[in-house]
Tab-separated table of C-alpha atoms (C1' of nucleotides) in Angstrom:
chain	number	residue	atom	x	y	z
S	747	MET	CA	2.607	-19.789	11.926
S	748	ALA	CA	-1.096	-19.878	11.231
S	749	SER	CA	-2.347	-19.974	14.788
S	750	GLU	CA	-5.930	-19.120	14.106
S	751	THR	CA	-7.560	-21.601	16.385
S	752	PRO	CA	-5.283	-22.292	19.355
S	753	PRO	CA	-7.230	-25.057	21.089
S	754	THR	CA	-9.200	-27.316	18.846
S	755	GLY	CA	-11.582	-28.266	21.594
S	756	THR	CA	-10.629	-31.893	21.088
S	757	THR	CA	-7.313	-33.726	21.138
S	758	LYS	CA	-5.370	-31.248	23.228
S	759	THR	CA	-1.801	-32.040	24.178
S	760	THR	CA	-2.375	-32.689	27.859
S	761	ASP	CA	-6.020	-32.353	28.760
S	762	PRO	CA	-9.120	-31.876	26.575
S	763	HIS	CA	-9.973	-28.919	28.694
S	764	ALA	CA	-9.785	-28.278	32.295
S	765	GLY	CA	-10.252	-24.819	33.678
S	766	ARG	CA	-12.109	-21.848	32.300
S	767	PRO	CA	-13.056	-22.356	28.673
S	768	TYR	CA	-12.377	-19.951	25.830
S	769	ASP	CA	-15.056	-17.355	25.349
S	770	ARG	CA	-15.800	-18.147	21.730
S	771	SER	CA	-18.578	-15.621	21.528
S	772	GLY	CA	-16.002	-12.862	21.776
S	773	ASP	CA	-14.160	-13.985	18.676
S	774	ALA	CA	-16.801	-12.900	16.204
S	775	LEU	CA	-17.067	-9.571	17.976
S	776	ILE	CA	-13.342	-8.977	17.707
S	777	LEU	CA	-13.178	-9.922	14.054
S	778	ALA	CA	-16.152	-7.724	13.215
S	779	ALA	CA	-14.615	-4.773	15.029
S	780	THR	CA	-11.365	-5.358	13.187
S	781	LEU	CA	-13.200	-5.158	9.895
S	782	ASP	CA	-15.039	-2.033	10.966
S	783	LEU	CA	-11.830	-0.311	11.961
S	784	LEU	CA	-10.209	-1.396	8.736
S	785	ALA	CA	-13.087	0.213	6.906
S	786	GLU	CA	-12.610	3.471	8.790
S	787	ARG	CA	-8.863	3.884	8.682
S	788	SER	CA	-6.100	2.254	6.698
S	789	TYR	CA	-4.426	-0.926	7.911
S	790	GLU	CA	-1.403	0.836	9.352
S	791	ARG	CA	-3.546	3.163	11.414
S	792	VAL	CA	-5.570	0.448	13.046
S	793	THR	CA	-3.958	-0.465	16.329
S	794	LEU	CA	-4.681	-3.427	18.525
S	795	ASP	CA	-5.447	-1.007	21.298
S	796	ASP	CA	-8.221	0.327	19.093
S	797	VAL	CA	-9.621	-3.137	18.614
S	798	ALA	CA	-9.399	-3.810	22.330
S	799	ALA	CA	-11.076	-0.533	23.223
S	800	ARG	CA	-13.905	-0.992	20.776
S	801	THR	CA	-14.678	-4.559	21.740
S	802	GLY	CA	-14.232	-4.129	25.462
S	803	LYS	CA	-11.815	-7.037	25.348
S	804	ALA	CA	-8.331	-6.841	26.784
S	805	LYS	CA	-5.502	-6.578	24.306
S	806	THR	CA	-3.892	-9.576	25.925
S	807	THR	CA	-7.000	-11.617	25.258
S	808	ILE	CA	-6.748	-10.779	21.578
S	809	TYR	CA	-3.138	-11.864	21.530
S	810	ARG	CA	-4.093	-15.117	23.180
S	811	ARG	CA	-6.065	-15.975	20.030
S	812	TRP	CA	-4.019	-14.449	17.227
S	813	ALA	CA	-0.270	-14.213	17.501
S	814	THR	CA	0.224	-11.083	15.423
S	815	LYS	CA	-1.715	-8.211	13.964
S	816	ASP	CA	-1.427	-9.823	10.566
S	817	ASP	CA	-2.929	-13.027	11.912
S	818	LEU	CA	-5.843	-11.076	13.291
S	819	VAL	CA	-6.498	-9.280	10.026
S	820	LEU	CA	-6.139	-12.533	8.154
S	821	ALA	CA	-8.682	-14.168	10.421
S	822	ALA	CA	-10.994	-11.196	9.999
S	823	THR	CA	-10.656	-11.592	6.261
S	824	ARG	CA	-11.445	-15.275	6.470
S	825	SER	CA	-14.425	-14.550	8.705
S	826	ILE	CA	-16.032	-12.664	5.872
S	827	GLY	CA	-16.531	-15.803	3.922
S	828	GLN	CA	-17.710	-15.758	0.380
S	829	PRO	CA	-20.652	-13.761	-0.885
S	830	PRO	CA	-23.862	-15.769	-0.681
S	831	GLU	CA	-24.307	-15.281	-4.411
S	832	VAL	CA	-21.431	-17.689	-4.994
S	833	ALA	CA	-23.504	-20.512	-3.604
S	834	GLU	CA	-26.736	-19.410	-5.194
S	835	LEU	CA	-26.528	-17.182	-8.213
S	836	PRO	CA	-29.408	-14.700	-8.267
S	837	ASP	CA	-31.886	-15.451	-10.995
S	838	GLU	CA	-34.270	-12.579	-11.483
S	839	GLY	CA	-35.015	-13.319	-15.094
S	840	THR	CA	-33.077	-10.541	-16.777
S	841	LEU	CA	-29.432	-9.613	-16.818
S	842	ARG	CA	-30.140	-6.168	-15.471
S	843	SER	CA	-32.081	-7.375	-12.479
S	844	ASP	CA	-29.502	-10.061	-11.798
S	845	LEU	CA	-26.763	-7.436	-11.707
S	846	LEU	CA	-28.847	-5.244	-9.433
S	847	ALA	CA	-29.462	-8.193	-7.167
S	848	VAL	CA	-25.715	-8.571	-6.667
S	849	VAL	CA	-25.299	-4.846	-6.162
S	850	ASP	CA	-28.094	-4.736	-3.621
S	851	SER	CA	-26.886	-7.821	-1.820
S	852	PRO	CA	-26.921	-7.414	1.936
S	853	TRP	CA	-23.572	-9.174	2.108
S	854	LEU	CA	-21.260	-7.321	4.475
S	855	GLY	CA	-23.997	-4.907	5.392
S	856	GLY	CA	-25.014	-3.813	1.930
S	857	PRO	CA	-23.288	-1.983	-0.886
S	858	ALA	CA	-22.090	1.095	1.010
S	859	ARG	CA	-20.381	-0.736	3.811
S	860	ARG	CA	-19.182	-3.484	1.517
S	861	ILE	CA	-17.258	-1.057	-0.644
S	862	VAL	CA	-15.663	0.587	2.343
S	863	ILE	CA	-14.586	-2.742	3.772
S	864	PHE	CA	-13.061	-3.667	0.444
S	865	ALA	CA	-11.100	-0.440	0.561
S	866	GLY	CA	-9.831	-1.305	4.017
S	867	LEU	CA	-8.809	-4.768	2.931
S	868	LEU	CA	-7.047	-3.247	-0.021
S	869	SER	CA	-4.895	-1.143	2.264
S	870	ALA	CA	-4.095	-4.240	4.285
S	871	ALA	CA	-3.135	-6.134	1.158
S	872	ARG	CA	-0.217	-3.776	0.607
S	873	SER	CA	1.394	-4.752	3.879
S	874	SER	CA	1.821	-8.479	3.525
S	875	PRO	CA	1.892	-10.816	0.552
S	876	ALA	CA	0.150	-13.535	2.548
S	877	LEU	CA	-2.673	-11.164	3.354
S	878	SER	CA	-2.786	-9.969	-0.193
S	879	ASP	CA	-3.120	-13.510	-1.508
S	880	ALA	CA	-5.820	-14.406	0.969
S	881	ILE	CA	-7.878	-11.348	0.152
S	882	ARG	CA	-7.569	-11.895	-3.542
S	883	LEU	CA	-8.273	-15.605	-3.503
S	884	GLU	CA	-11.028	-15.653	-0.923
S	885	ILE	CA	-12.800	-12.349	-1.432
S	886	THR	CA	-12.238	-10.390	-4.603
S	887	GLU	CA	-11.904	-13.225	-7.083
S	888	PRO	CA	-15.005	-15.092	-5.972
S	889	TYR	CA	-16.890	-11.824	-5.981
S	890	VAL	CA	-15.880	-10.874	-9.496
S	891	ASP	CA	-16.668	-14.409	-10.479
S	892	VAL	CA	-20.275	-13.883	-9.525
S	893	TYR	CA	-20.521	-11.110	-12.071
S	894	ARG	CA	-18.736	-13.245	-14.614
S	895	ARG	CA	-21.156	-16.116	-14.170
S	896	ILE	CA	-24.139	-13.813	-14.388
S	897	LEU	CA	-22.886	-12.411	-17.656
S	898	GLU	CA	-22.206	-15.842	-19.062
S	899	ARG	CA	-25.606	-17.062	-18.100
S	900	ALA	CA	-27.112	-14.095	-19.941
S	901	ILE	CA	-25.367	-15.406	-23.024
S	902	ASP	CA	-26.755	-18.866	-22.399
S	903	ARG	CA	-30.212	-17.395	-22.060
S	904	GLY	CA	-29.805	-15.676	-25.402
S	905	GLU	CA	-29.987	-12.237	-23.809
S	906	ILE	CA	-26.561	-11.372	-25.128
S	907	PRO	CA	-25.171	-12.456	-28.490
S	908	PRO	CA	-22.586	-15.209	-27.945
S	909	GLN	CA	-19.949	-13.476	-30.013
S	910	LEU	CA	-19.570	-10.982	-27.156
S	911	ALA	CA	-18.354	-13.747	-24.839
S	912	SER	CA	-14.794	-12.536	-25.168
S	913	ARG	CA	-15.729	-9.280	-23.462
S	914	VAL	CA	-17.148	-10.977	-20.408
S	915	PRO	CA	-13.949	-11.289	-18.351
S	916	ILE	CA	-13.188	-7.600	-18.472
S	917	LEU	CA	-16.815	-6.558	-18.116
S	918	ALA	CA	-17.082	-8.630	-14.961
S	919	ASP	CA	-14.581	-6.231	-13.433
S	920	VAL	CA	-16.438	-3.064	-14.314
S	921	ILE	CA	-18.742	-2.730	-11.318
S	922	PRO	CA	-16.135	-3.552	-8.668
S	923	ALA	CA	-13.556	-1.332	-10.352
S	924	MET	CA	-15.812	1.650	-10.828
S	925	SER	CA	-17.205	1.540	-7.329
S	926	SER	CA	-13.823	1.061	-5.656
S	927	HIS	CA	-12.424	3.930	-7.628
S	928	ARG	CA	-15.353	6.171	-6.868
S	929	SER	CA	-15.129	5.349	-3.198
S	930	SER	CA	-11.421	6.008	-2.920
S	931	THR	CA	-11.410	9.253	-4.873
S	932	SER	CA	-14.612	10.958	-3.853
S	933	GLY	CA	-14.287	9.854	-0.251
S	934	GLY	CA	-17.970	9.971	0.559
S	935	VAL	CA	-20.744	7.404	0.523
S	936	ILE	CA	-21.792	5.821	-2.744
S	937	HIS	CA	-25.454	6.004	-3.604
S	938	ARG	CA	-27.409	3.367	-5.420
S	939	ASP	CA	-27.808	5.714	-8.391
S	940	PHE	CA	-24.157	5.304	-9.103
S	941	PHE	CA	-24.364	1.547	-9.406
S	942	VAL	CA	-27.434	1.878	-11.583
S	943	ALA	CA	-25.585	4.321	-13.804
S	944	VAL	CA	-22.660	1.934	-14.148
S	945	ILE	CA	-25.020	-0.808	-15.168
S	946	ASP	CA	-27.202	1.265	-17.491
S	947	ASP	CA	-24.587	3.561	-18.981
S	948	VAL	CA	-21.585	1.294	-19.148
S	949	LEU	CA	-22.143	-2.397	-18.676
S	950	LEU	CA	-25.353	-3.018	-20.570
S	951	PRO	CA	-24.537	-0.690	-23.471
S	952	ALA	CA	-21.166	-2.389	-23.801
S	953	LEU	CA	-23.151	-5.565	-24.396
S	954	GLY	CA	-25.325	-3.907	-26.985
S	955	ALA	CA	-28.277	-4.142	-24.657
S	956	GLY	CA	-29.010	-0.525	-23.854
S	957	ALA	CA	-30.940	1.871	-26.071
S	958	THR	CA	-28.044	3.128	-28.108
T	371	MET	CA	1.473	26.364	7.090
T	372	ALA	CA	2.268	26.136	3.397
T	373	SER	CA	6.002	26.522	3.606
T	374	GLU	CA	6.855	25.295	0.181
T	375	THR	CA	9.351	27.946	-0.792
T	376	PRO	CA	11.141	29.254	2.297
T	377	PRO	CA	13.164	32.074	0.713
T	378	THR	CA	11.434	33.820	-2.115
T	379	GLY	CA	14.700	35.006	-3.554
T	380	THR	CA	13.426	38.550	-3.418
T	381	THR	CA	12.083	40.661	-0.578
T	382	LYS	CA	13.636	38.731	2.271
T	383	THR	CA	13.155	39.936	5.800
T	384	THR	CA	16.677	41.079	6.466
T	385	ASP	CA	18.894	40.591	3.473
T	386	PRO	CA	18.119	39.447	-0.101
T	387	HIS	CA	20.744	36.835	0.317
T	388	ALA	CA	24.060	36.759	1.888
T	389	GLY	CA	25.907	33.525	2.494
T	390	ARG	CA	25.669	30.199	0.756
T	391	PRO	CA	22.617	29.996	-1.493
T	392	TYR	CA	20.002	27.242	-1.491
T	393	ASP	CA	20.843	24.326	-3.716
T	394	ARG	CA	17.709	24.476	-5.827
T	395	SER	CA	18.830	21.680	-8.072
T	396	GLY	CA	18.378	19.287	-5.201
T	397	ASP	CA	14.696	20.086	-4.778
T	398	ALA	CA	13.527	18.391	-7.934
T	399	LEU	CA	15.626	15.358	-7.047
T	400	ILE	CA	14.039	15.116	-3.627
T	401	LEU	CA	10.510	15.495	-4.928
T	402	ALA	CA	11.083	12.910	-7.625
T	403	ALA	CA	12.493	10.449	-5.122
T	404	THR	CA	9.521	11.067	-2.874
T	405	LEU	CA	7.184	10.164	-5.700
T	406	ASP	CA	9.188	7.084	-6.541
T	407	LEU	CA	9.090	5.873	-2.980
T	408	LEU	CA	5.398	6.610	-2.797
T	409	ALA	CA	4.951	4.447	-5.855
T	410	GLU	CA	6.868	1.593	-4.252
T	411	ARG	CA	5.413	1.545	-0.773
T	412	SER	CA	2.372	3.131	0.808
T	413	TYR	CA	2.523	6.602	2.311
T	414	GLU	CA	2.915	5.397	5.881
T	415	ARG	CA	5.857	3.207	4.996
T	416	VAL	CA	7.842	5.915	3.292
T	417	THR	CA	10.177	7.481	5.830
T	418	LEU	CA	12.149	10.677	5.488
T	419	ASP	CA	15.251	8.644	6.140
T	420	ASP	CA	14.387	6.703	3.000
T	421	VAL	CA	14.111	9.897	1.005
T	422	ALA	CA	17.361	11.156	2.442
T	423	ALA	CA	19.165	7.907	1.729
T	424	ARG	CA	17.909	7.691	-1.835
T	425	THR	CA	18.731	11.262	-2.737
T	426	GLY	CA	22.039	11.464	-0.932
T	427	LYS	CA	20.722	14.543	0.840
T	428	ALA	CA	20.750	14.932	4.580
T	429	LYS	CA	17.455	14.564	6.341
T	430	THR	CA	18.001	17.945	7.945
T	431	THR	CA	18.338	19.521	4.541
T	432	ILE	CA	14.945	18.157	3.576
T	433	TYR	CA	13.438	19.557	6.729
T	434	ARG	CA	14.946	22.953	5.955
T	435	ARG	CA	12.701	23.105	2.876
T	436	TRP	CA	9.527	21.351	3.983
T	437	ALA	CA	8.404	21.547	7.554
T	438	THR	CA	6.658	18.180	7.739
T	439	LYS	CA	6.320	14.946	5.865
T	440	ASP	CA	2.905	16.049	4.684
T	441	ASP	CA	4.370	19.266	3.299
T	442	LEU	CA	6.928	17.265	1.392
T	443	VAL	CA	4.365	14.933	-0.108
T	444	LEU	CA	2.161	17.872	-0.932
T	445	ALA	CA	5.023	19.570	-2.725
T	446	ALA	CA	5.814	16.353	-4.544
T	447	THR	CA	2.192	16.178	-5.642
T	448	ARG	CA	2.289	19.758	-6.854
T	449	SER	CA	5.532	19.091	-8.690
T	450	ILE	CA	3.729	16.622	-10.905
T	451	GLY	CA	1.765	19.366	-12.522
T	452	GLN	CA	-1.063	18.626	-14.852
T	453	PRO	CA	-0.942	16.169	-17.730
T	454	PRO	CA	0.226	17.841	-20.928
T	455	GLU	CA	-3.005	16.754	-22.580
T	456	VAL	CA	-4.859	19.324	-20.498
T	457	ALA	CA	-3.112	22.106	-22.360
T	458	GLU	CA	-3.278	20.434	-25.718
T	459	LEU	CA	-5.912	17.801	-26.245
T	460	PRO	CA	-4.639	15.050	-28.522
T	461	ASP	CA	-6.335	15.121	-31.895
T	462	GLU	CA	-5.601	11.987	-33.852
T	463	GLY	CA	-8.754	12.075	-35.908
T	464	THR	CA	-10.718	9.267	-34.295
T	465	LEU	CA	-11.994	8.739	-30.801
T	466	ARG	CA	-10.145	5.472	-30.460
T	467	SER	CA	-6.787	6.925	-31.396
T	468	ASP	CA	-7.384	9.937	-29.166
T	469	LEU	CA	-8.026	7.656	-26.216
T	470	LEU	CA	-4.941	5.638	-27.007
T	471	ALA	CA	-2.922	8.810	-27.223
T	472	VAL	CA	-3.867	9.647	-23.646
T	473	VAL	CA	-3.174	6.103	-22.517
T	474	ASP	CA	0.203	6.110	-24.208
T	475	SER	CA	1.108	9.535	-22.910
T	476	PRO	CA	4.643	9.705	-21.557
T	477	TRP	CA	3.376	11.816	-18.670
T	478	LEU	CA	4.939	10.604	-15.419
T	479	GLY	CA	7.036	8.089	-17.252
T	480	GLY	CA	4.324	6.376	-19.247
T	481	PRO	CA	1.273	4.312	-18.362
T	482	ALA	CA	2.886	1.699	-16.138
T	483	ARG	CA	4.655	4.116	-13.858
T	484	ARG	CA	1.804	6.588	-13.938
T	485	ILE	CA	-0.646	4.081	-12.564
T	486	VAL	CA	1.702	3.094	-9.798
T	487	ILE	CA	2.275	6.702	-8.800
T	488	PHE	CA	-1.451	7.243	-8.721
T	489	ALA	CA	-1.741	4.300	-6.368
T	490	GLY	CA	0.889	5.823	-4.109
T	491	LEU	CA	-0.855	9.164	-4.076
T	492	LEU	CA	-4.069	7.397	-3.257
T	493	SER	CA	-2.530	5.897	-0.151
T	494	ALA	CA	-1.299	9.345	0.835
T	495	ALA	CA	-4.737	10.825	0.329
T	496	ARG	CA	-6.079	8.726	3.167
T	497	SER	CA	-3.775	10.347	5.688
T	498	SER	CA	-4.647	14.005	5.377
T	499	PRO	CA	-7.657	15.859	4.025
T	500	ALA	CA	-5.464	18.657	2.716
T	501	LEU	CA	-3.413	16.157	0.781
T	502	SER	CA	-6.517	14.421	-0.419
T	503	ASP	CA	-7.982	17.655	-1.738
T	504	ALA	CA	-4.787	18.650	-3.482
T	505	ILE	CA	-4.449	15.300	-5.193
T	506	ARG	CA	-8.030	15.299	-6.311
T	507	LEU	CA	-8.130	18.887	-7.513
T	508	GLU	CA	-4.737	19.037	-9.138
T	509	ILE	CA	-4.209	15.525	-10.444
T	510	THR	CA	-7.121	13.175	-10.736
T	511	GLU	CA	-9.852	15.606	-11.756
T	512	PRO	CA	-7.869	17.304	-14.518
T	513	TYR	CA	-6.840	13.891	-15.742
T	514	VAL	CA	-10.356	12.517	-15.912
T	515	ASP	CA	-11.353	15.769	-17.527
T	516	VAL	CA	-9.091	15.012	-20.437
T	517	TYR	CA	-11.044	11.857	-21.135
T	518	ARG	CA	-14.295	13.753	-20.693
T	519	ARG	CA	-13.293	16.401	-23.214
T	520	ILE	CA	-12.154	13.799	-25.708
T	521	LEU	CA	-15.493	12.048	-25.492
T	522	GLU	CA	-17.408	15.276	-25.869
T	523	ARG	CA	-15.389	16.255	-28.858
T	524	ALA	CA	-16.225	12.914	-30.422
T	525	ILE	CA	-19.852	13.907	-30.105
T	526	ASP	CA	-19.129	17.265	-31.689
T	527	ARG	CA	-17.425	15.514	-34.552
T	528	GLY	CA	-20.462	13.341	-35.057
T	529	GLU	CA	-18.553	10.214	-34.166
T	530	ILE	CA	-20.942	9.514	-31.326
T	531	PRO	CA	-24.677	10.195	-31.383
T	532	PRO	CA	-25.402	13.254	-29.210
T	533	GLN	CA	-28.109	11.512	-27.234
T	534	LEU	CA	-25.337	9.537	-25.512
T	535	ALA	CA	-23.928	12.727	-24.001
T	536	SER	CA	-25.410	11.867	-20.626
T	537	ARG	CA	-23.156	8.842	-20.424
T	538	VAL	CA	-19.984	10.818	-20.921
T	539	PRO	CA	-19.300	11.769	-17.289
T	540	ILE	CA	-19.312	8.201	-16.068
T	541	LEU	CA	-17.542	6.857	-19.129
T	542	ALA	CA	-14.733	9.353	-18.587
T	543	ASP	CA	-13.983	7.477	-15.373
T	544	VAL	CA	-13.794	4.046	-16.920
T	545	ILE	CA	-10.138	3.941	-17.947
T	546	PRO	CA	-8.746	5.425	-14.737
T	547	ALA	CA	-11.020	3.262	-12.604
T	548	MET	CA	-10.309	0.020	-14.401
T	549	SER	CA	-6.566	0.524	-14.467
T	550	SER	CA	-6.322	1.604	-10.849
T	551	HIS	CA	-8.366	-1.373	-9.810
T	552	ARG	CA	-6.340	-3.770	-11.907
T	553	SER	CA	-3.131	-2.375	-10.529
T	554	SER	CA	-4.159	-2.594	-6.903
T	555	THR	CA	-5.642	-6.067	-7.086
T	556	SER	CA	-3.350	-7.930	-9.423
T	557	GLY	CA	-0.246	-6.294	-8.017
T	558	GLY	CA	1.865	-6.646	-11.126
T	559	VAL	CA	2.592	-4.429	-14.079
T	560	ILE	CA	-0.202	-3.479	-16.452
T	561	HIS	CA	0.359	-4.188	-20.109
T	562	ARG	CA	-0.868	-2.079	-22.950
T	563	ASP	CA	-3.214	-4.874	-24.003
T	564	PHE	CA	-5.257	-4.192	-20.946
T	565	PHE	CA	-5.859	-0.564	-21.815
T	566	VAL	CA	-6.703	-1.549	-25.358
T	567	ALA	CA	-9.184	-4.086	-24.061
T	568	VAL	CA	-10.827	-1.496	-21.845
T	569	ILE	CA	-11.195	0.791	-24.812
T	570	ASP	CA	-12.323	-1.824	-27.319
T	571	ASP	CA	-14.419	-4.039	-25.078
T	572	VAL	CA	-15.913	-1.512	-22.694
T	573	LEU	CA	-15.662	2.128	-23.615
T	574	LEU	CA	-16.298	2.127	-27.347
T	575	PRO	CA	-19.025	-0.534	-27.250
T	576	ALA	CA	-20.760	1.447	-24.511
T	577	LEU	CA	-20.912	4.263	-27.028
T	578	GLY	CA	-22.341	2.037	-29.682
T	579	ALA	CA	-19.131	2.245	-31.631
T	580	GLY	CA	-17.805	-1.281	-31.474
T	581	ALA	CA	-18.911	-4.150	-33.655
T	582	THR	CA	-21.766	-5.346	-31.524
Z	1408	DC	C1'	40.070	38.573	4.285
Z	1409	DT	C1'	35.182	38.393	7.303
Z	1410	DA	C1'	30.316	37.670	7.724
Z	1411	DT	C1'	26.618	34.975	6.624
Z	1412	DT	C1'	23.917	31.222	5.433
Z	1413	DA	C1'	23.287	26.358	3.603
Z	1414	DC	C1'	24.893	21.750	3.805
Z	1415	DG	C1'	25.990	17.035	5.833
Z	1416	DC	C1'	26.580	14.540	9.819
Z	1417	DT	C1'	25.795	12.492	14.368
Z	1418	DA	C1'	23.136	12.237	17.955
Z	1419	DC	C1'	19.406	13.117	20.227
Z	1420	DT	C1'	14.047	13.638	22.085
Z	1421	DC	C1'	9.402	12.102	21.974
Z	1422	DC	C1'	5.788	9.397	20.699
Z	1423	DT	C1'	3.256	5.582	18.846
Z	1424	DC	C1'	2.607	0.944	18.576
Z	1425	DA	C1'	3.452	-4.287	18.384
Z	1426	DG	C1'	3.978	-7.586	21.507
Z	1427	DT	C1'	4.955	-9.372	26.590
Z	1428	DA	C1'	4.950	-10.218	31.879
Z	1429	DG	C1'	2.699	-10.823	35.912
Z	1430	DC	C1'	-1.026	-10.473	38.913
Z	1431	DG	C1'	-5.725	-10.935	40.785
Z	1432	DT	C1'	-10.057	-12.786	39.493
Z	1433	DA	C1'	-13.725	-15.534	36.961
Z	1434	DA	C1'	-15.237	-19.799	35.167
Z	1435	DT	C1'	-15.080	-24.528	34.538
Z	1436	DA	C1'	-13.865	-29.901	35.700
Z	1437	DG	C1'	-13.702	-33.359	39.068
Y	257	DC	C1'	-13.722	-27.884	48.118
Y	258	DT	C1'	-9.064	-27.826	44.711
Y	259	DA	C1'	-6.842	-27.581	40.280
Y	260	DT	C1'	-6.686	-25.509	36.082
Y	261	DT	C1'	-7.089	-22.314	32.584
Y	262	DA	C1'	-9.047	-17.924	30.533
Y	263	DC	C1'	-9.927	-13.216	31.335
Y	264	DG	C1'	-8.990	-8.130	32.353
Y	265	DC	C1'	-5.787	-5.006	33.987
Y	266	DT	C1'	-1.554	-2.340	34.501
Y	267	DA	C1'	2.770	-1.964	33.308
Y	268	DC	C1'	6.395	-2.823	30.703
Y	269	DT	C1'	10.078	-3.617	26.569
Y	270	DG	C1'	11.810	-2.530	22.078
Y	271	DA	C1'	11.602	-0.914	17.585
Y	272	DG	C1'	10.700	2.444	14.340
Y	273	DG	C1'	10.017	6.959	12.793
Y	274	DA	C1'	8.950	12.240	12.919
Y	275	DG	C1'	11.241	16.055	13.935
Y	276	DT	C1'	15.335	18.803	16.380
Y	277	DA	C1'	20.114	20.487	18.148
Y	278	DG	C1'	24.596	21.442	17.429
Y	279	DC	C1'	28.797	21.187	15.108
Y	280	DG	C1'	32.225	21.442	11.383
Y	281	DT	C1'	32.452	22.604	6.655
Y	282	DA	C1'	31.227	24.562	1.959
Y	283	DA	C1'	29.723	28.331	-0.697
Y	284	DT	C1'	28.515	32.860	-1.516
Y	285	DA	C1'	28.538	38.485	-0.802
Y	286	DG	C1'	31.188	42.421	0.105
DNA sequence: CTATTACGCTACTCCTCAGTAGCGTAATAG
DNA sequence: CTATTACGCTACTGAGGAGTAGCGTAATAG
């Protein structure tokens, strides 16, 4: 079922490869265009003809790589990978600057585009449980986890009193939740001011850090 | 365009009404079923055949009232009306109990169903700007406004220091944002504990009210 | 009673879209 | 060179779903 990578390049059934080779360079292009379209319209309104038109590839070529639309979207999801902050947690010295570092991360093209892509993935998640699981496990959970780890490290550093540790799990959700909600209700672009306000007016005060 | 109420009952073109009258009782049933379906699947996956099947009405009957699917969903949105708290702000004495009163409101069948209906409306909002505007103006904004007014009244009562007034607009969004996000990511039902945690671990501490 | 209008039903049209078939051509291996 | 396999293209199938036509029947007014 999961036919993401048809020929492995080695150990083919008959012949390693004779004939014209796969144009691997096109794959990234197709997956990126799929994500872009998903960010623009909802999952159900993205057609494979759209993807073909935008990439200049033939629809049949796309189907030669991914058997179904769901497979394509799944592969596009997987192509995102995890946020770089998972591998290397930002360490700017203070909790506030650490949070801003995650907000300002260029991952997925920066905050504005990142939010919109998340919204697109969210619409896709409603269409298939497999897709939903993949998005949750590979994208949203690791991302929220970055915030969680940053908050916990602030406790370790003594920046936050340890008795507030129980609030960390729910507070780690605040920035993603607020920005997703803002994006989906107010339709337009989200400015950096909004993220700053969430941090300064919600998150940090909830940790007793702001000037109450 | 807005053909919500075909015959006004008075001042018809030809005749006030001769013949079999409209079955008005069916309208509420149809709109309610539309909302239910919208809560179950996304907008694009709700078909008028579904609505017809669930209500026992004929699809043609539905089309005699609402010209298009969008008109039907728009009417269903309008049928929700505003939360009762808009007309009468809960006054339980403390900010915390006021917030819980809104959370526990039976509006739209209580918190669990309310959140799910909101999610359905959100998916509909992506399909038409007119629908999006109606949902925002008539549902989400009045609802958030209830939280805003409750917070402001807490300032008036001296429960919150007035210099935190600038935080109120963004804090009014916290409960709707967190619950929508939780609902759309974790798929399942939302328990009351979650709302309580948002209030006790996020909202109230951000106002300097919790035991920091 | 007749006239009128709504209802339910079946069957249809039209369109979009996922996925496929087949062909001519481009790129590689040997 | 030939053999092989991928590509782009056009054209197609088939399903699903919005919206419509027409008919027989139910409910009202007069």
